[in-house]
Short mmCIF file of C-alpha atoms and ligand atoms in Angstrom, two decimals:
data_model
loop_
_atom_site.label_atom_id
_atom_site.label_comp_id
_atom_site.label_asym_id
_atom_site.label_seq_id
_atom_site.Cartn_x
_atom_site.Cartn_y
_atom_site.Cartn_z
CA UNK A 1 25.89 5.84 -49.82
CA UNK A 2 22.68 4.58 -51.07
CA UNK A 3 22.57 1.02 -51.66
CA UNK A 4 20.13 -1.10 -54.22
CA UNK A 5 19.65 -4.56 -55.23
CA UNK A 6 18.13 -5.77 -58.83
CA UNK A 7 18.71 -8.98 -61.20
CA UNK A 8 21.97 -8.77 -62.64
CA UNK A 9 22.02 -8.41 -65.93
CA UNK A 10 23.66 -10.31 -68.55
CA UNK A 11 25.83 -8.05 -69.86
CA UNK A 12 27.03 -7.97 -66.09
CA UNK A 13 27.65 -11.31 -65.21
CA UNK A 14 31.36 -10.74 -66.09
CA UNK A 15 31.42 -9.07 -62.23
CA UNK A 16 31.12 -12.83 -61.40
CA UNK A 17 33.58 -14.14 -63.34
CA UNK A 18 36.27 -11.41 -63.00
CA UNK A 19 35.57 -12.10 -58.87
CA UNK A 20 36.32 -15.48 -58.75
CA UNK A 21 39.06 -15.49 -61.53
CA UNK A 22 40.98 -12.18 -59.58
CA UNK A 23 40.85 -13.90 -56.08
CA UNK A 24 44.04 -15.49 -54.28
CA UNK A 25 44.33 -18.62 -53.30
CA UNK A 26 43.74 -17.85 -49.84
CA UNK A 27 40.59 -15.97 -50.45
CA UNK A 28 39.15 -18.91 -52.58
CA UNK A 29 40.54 -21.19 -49.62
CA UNK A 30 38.13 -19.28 -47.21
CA UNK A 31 35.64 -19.36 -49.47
CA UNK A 32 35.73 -23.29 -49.95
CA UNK A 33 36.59 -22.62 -53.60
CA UNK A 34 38.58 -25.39 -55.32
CA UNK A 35 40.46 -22.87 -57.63
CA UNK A 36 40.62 -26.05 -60.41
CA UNK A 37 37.14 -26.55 -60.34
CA UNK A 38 36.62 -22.42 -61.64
CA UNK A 39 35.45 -23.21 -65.22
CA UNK A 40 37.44 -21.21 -67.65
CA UNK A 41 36.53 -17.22 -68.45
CA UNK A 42 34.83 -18.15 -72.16
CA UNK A 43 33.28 -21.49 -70.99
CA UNK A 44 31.88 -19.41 -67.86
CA UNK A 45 30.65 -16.87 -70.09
CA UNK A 46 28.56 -19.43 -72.18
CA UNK A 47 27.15 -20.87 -69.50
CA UNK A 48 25.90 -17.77 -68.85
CA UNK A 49 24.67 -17.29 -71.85
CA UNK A 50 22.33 -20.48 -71.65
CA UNK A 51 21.09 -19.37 -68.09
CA UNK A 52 20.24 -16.19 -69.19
CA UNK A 53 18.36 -17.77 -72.32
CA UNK A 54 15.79 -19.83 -69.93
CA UNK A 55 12.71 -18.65 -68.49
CA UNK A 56 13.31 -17.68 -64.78
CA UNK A 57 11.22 -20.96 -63.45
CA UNK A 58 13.76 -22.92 -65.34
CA UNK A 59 16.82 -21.61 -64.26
CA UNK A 60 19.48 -23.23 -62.16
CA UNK A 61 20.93 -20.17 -61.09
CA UNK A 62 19.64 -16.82 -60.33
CA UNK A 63 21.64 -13.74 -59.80
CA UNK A 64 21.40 -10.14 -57.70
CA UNK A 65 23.67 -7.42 -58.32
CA UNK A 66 24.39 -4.89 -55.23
CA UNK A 67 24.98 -1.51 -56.18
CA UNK A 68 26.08 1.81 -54.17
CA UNK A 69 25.32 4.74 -55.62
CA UNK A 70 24.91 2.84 -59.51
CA UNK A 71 28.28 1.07 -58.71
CA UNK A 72 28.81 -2.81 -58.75
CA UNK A 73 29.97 -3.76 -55.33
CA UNK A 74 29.08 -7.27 -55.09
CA UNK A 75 26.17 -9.60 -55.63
CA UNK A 76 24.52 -12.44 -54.70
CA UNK A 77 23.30 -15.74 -55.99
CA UNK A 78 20.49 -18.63 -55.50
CA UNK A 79 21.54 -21.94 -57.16
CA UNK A 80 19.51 -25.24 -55.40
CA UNK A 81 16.54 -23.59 -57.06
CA UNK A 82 13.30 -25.47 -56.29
CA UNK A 83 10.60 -23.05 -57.39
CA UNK A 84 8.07 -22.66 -55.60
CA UNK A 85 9.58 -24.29 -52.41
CA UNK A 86 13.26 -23.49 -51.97
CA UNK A 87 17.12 -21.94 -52.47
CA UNK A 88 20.32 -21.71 -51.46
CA UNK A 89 21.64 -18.29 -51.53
CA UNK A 90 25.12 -16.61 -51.69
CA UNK A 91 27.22 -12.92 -51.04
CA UNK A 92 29.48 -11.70 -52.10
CA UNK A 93 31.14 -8.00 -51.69
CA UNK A 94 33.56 -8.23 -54.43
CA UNK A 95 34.95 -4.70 -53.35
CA UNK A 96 37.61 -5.68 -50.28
CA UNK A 97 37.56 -1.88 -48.94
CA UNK A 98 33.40 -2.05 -48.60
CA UNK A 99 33.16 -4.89 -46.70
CA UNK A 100 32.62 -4.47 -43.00
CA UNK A 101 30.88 -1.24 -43.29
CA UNK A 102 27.48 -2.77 -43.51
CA UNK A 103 26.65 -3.15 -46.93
CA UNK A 104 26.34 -6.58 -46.67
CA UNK A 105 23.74 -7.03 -44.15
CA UNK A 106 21.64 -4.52 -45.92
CA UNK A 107 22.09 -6.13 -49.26
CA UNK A 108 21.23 -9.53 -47.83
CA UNK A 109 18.13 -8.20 -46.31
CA UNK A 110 17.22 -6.76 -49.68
CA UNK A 111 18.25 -9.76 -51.94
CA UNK A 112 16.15 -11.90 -49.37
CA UNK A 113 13.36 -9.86 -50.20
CA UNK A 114 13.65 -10.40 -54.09
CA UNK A 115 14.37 -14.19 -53.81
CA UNK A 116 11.14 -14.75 -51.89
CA UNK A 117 9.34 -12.63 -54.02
CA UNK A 118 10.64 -13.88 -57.95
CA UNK A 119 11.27 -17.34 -56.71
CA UNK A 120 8.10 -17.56 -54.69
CA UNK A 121 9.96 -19.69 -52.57
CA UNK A 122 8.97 -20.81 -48.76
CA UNK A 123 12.59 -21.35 -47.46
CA UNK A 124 16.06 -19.72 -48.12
CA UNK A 125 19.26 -21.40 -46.93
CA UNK A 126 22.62 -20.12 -46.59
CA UNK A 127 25.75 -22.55 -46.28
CA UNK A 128 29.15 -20.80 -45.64
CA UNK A 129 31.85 -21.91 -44.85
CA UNK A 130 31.64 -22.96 -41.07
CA UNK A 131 35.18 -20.89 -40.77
CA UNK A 132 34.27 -18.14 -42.85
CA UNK A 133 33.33 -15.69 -39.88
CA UNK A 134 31.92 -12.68 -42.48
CA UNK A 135 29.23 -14.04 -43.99
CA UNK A 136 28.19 -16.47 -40.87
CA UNK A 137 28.08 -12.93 -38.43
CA UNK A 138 25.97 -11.35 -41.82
CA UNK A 139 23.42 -14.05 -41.79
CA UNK A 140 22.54 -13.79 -38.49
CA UNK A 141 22.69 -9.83 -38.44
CA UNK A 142 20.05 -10.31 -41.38
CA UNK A 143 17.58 -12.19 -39.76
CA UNK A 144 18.93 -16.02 -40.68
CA UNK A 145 18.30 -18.86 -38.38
CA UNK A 146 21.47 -21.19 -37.67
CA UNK A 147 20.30 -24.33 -38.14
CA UNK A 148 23.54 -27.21 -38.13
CA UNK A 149 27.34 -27.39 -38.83
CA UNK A 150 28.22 -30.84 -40.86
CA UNK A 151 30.40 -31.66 -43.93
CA UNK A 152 29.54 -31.18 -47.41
CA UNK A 153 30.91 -30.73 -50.83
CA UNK A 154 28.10 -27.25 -51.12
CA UNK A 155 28.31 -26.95 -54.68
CA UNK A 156 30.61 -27.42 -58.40
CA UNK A 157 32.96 -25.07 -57.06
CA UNK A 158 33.71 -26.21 -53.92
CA UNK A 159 36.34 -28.83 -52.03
CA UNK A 160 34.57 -31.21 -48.81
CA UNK A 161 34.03 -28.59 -46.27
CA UNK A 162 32.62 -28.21 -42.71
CA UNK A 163 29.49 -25.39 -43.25
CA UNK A 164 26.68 -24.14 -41.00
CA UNK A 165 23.73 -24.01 -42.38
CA UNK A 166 21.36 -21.17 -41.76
CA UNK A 167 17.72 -20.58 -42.76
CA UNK A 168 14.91 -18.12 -43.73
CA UNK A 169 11.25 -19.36 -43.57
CA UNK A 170 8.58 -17.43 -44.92
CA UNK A 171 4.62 -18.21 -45.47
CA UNK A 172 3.20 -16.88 -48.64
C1 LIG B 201 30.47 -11.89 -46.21
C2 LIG B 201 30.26 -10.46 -46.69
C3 LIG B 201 29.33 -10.46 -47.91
C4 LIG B 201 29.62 -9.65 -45.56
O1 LIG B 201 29.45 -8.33 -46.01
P1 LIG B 201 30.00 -7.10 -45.13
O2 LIG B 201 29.58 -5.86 -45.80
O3 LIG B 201 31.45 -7.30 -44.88
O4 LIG B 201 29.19 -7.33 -43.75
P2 LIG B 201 28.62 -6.20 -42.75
O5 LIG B 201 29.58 -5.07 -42.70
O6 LIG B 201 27.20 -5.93 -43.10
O7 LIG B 201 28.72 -6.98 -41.37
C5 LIG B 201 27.68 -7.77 -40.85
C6 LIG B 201 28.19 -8.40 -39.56
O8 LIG B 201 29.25 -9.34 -39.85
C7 LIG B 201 30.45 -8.98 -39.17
N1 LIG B 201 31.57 -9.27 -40.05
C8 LIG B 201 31.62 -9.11 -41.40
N2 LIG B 201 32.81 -9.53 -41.86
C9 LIG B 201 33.51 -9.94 -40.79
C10 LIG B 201 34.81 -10.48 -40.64
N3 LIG B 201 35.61 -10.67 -41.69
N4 LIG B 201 35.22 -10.81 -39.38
C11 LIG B 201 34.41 -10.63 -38.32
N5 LIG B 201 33.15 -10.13 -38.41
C12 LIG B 201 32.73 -9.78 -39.63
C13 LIG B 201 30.31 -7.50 -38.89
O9 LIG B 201 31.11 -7.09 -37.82
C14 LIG B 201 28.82 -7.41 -38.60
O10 LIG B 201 28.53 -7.92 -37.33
P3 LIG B 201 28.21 -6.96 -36.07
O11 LIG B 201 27.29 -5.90 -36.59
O12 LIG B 201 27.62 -7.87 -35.08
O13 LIG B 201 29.55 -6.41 -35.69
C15 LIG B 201 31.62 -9.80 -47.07
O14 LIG B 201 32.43 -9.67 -45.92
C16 LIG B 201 32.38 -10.57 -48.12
O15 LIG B 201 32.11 -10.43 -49.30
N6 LIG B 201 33.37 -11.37 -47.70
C17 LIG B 201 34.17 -12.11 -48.64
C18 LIG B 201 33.35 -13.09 -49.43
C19 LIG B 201 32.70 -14.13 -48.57
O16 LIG B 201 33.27 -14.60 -47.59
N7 LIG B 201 31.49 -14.53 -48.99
C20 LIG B 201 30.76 -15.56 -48.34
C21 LIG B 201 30.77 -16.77 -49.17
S1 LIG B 201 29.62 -17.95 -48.54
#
């Protein structure tokens, strides 16, 4: 299986939105997902449409799609951008029966890669869920540093939540 990571592309964002909208309850729950706070399919899609309208310095979000052999499996996001100086990332193997095969700590490594490199950024943090045991075991496999656990509302999306935060630091 040969895996690659590029930007997603517009026309592709519906991945996201199909993800999040297709999950039960108890994935969104491990997640940290309010499933009220999901913003509706067509609103989603036009905010979509104005993030993929802005220049990449002036973006709020930033997405990666992860492919194996041309197919969507999952993808990642940065959102937190400071360019120049900083991110907080996300994955995300939307496929249930390709997770835990390794995909995800390769993809990571690779969208790690890209985010340093488009958002010329010095420091990349991850925040799962501090129960979430998939991604926390990934982020360590791919070379994050764990940093702290505390309590935190990480983003639009999500309910008050205990997360560990992890960390890559790189010098230009
Ligand atoms: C998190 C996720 C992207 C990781 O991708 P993956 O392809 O499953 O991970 P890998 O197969 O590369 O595994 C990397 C490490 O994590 C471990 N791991 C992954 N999922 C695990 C799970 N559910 N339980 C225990 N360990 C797990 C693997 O065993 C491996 O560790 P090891 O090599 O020391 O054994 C994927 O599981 C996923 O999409 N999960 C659901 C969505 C999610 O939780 N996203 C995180 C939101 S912050």
């Amino acid at each position: 299986m040969e895996l690659h990571v590029r930007e997603m592309r517009h026309e592709e964002t519906s991945l996201v939105i199909d993800y999040f909208h297709s999950s039960t309850p108890e994935h969104l729950e491990m997640l940290g997902v309010d499933p009220t706070r999901l913003p509706p399919r067509d609103v989603w899609g036009s905010l979509f449409k104005s993030l993929y309208g802005l220049p990449l310095a002036e973006r709020r979000g930033f997405y990666l799609i992860w492919l194996a052999d041309g197919r969507p499996i999952g993808f990642s996001s940065c959102d937190k951008i400071v360019f120049g100086t900083q991110a907080n990332m996300h994955l995300h193997v939307t496929e249930p029966a390709q997770r835990q095969r390794g995909v995800g700590e390769k993809c990571v490594r690779q969208s790690v890669d890209i985010y340093f490199q488009m958002l010329e950024i010095k420091q990349l943090f991850c925040e799962p869920n501090a129960f979430n045991v998939g991604p926390n075991r990934t982020l360590q496999r791919a070379g994050f540093k764990y940093v702290k656990t505390h309590m935190t509302v990480p983003g639009p999306l999500n309910f008050h939540q205990a997360v560990n935060r992890w960390l890559i630091e790189r010098r230009v």
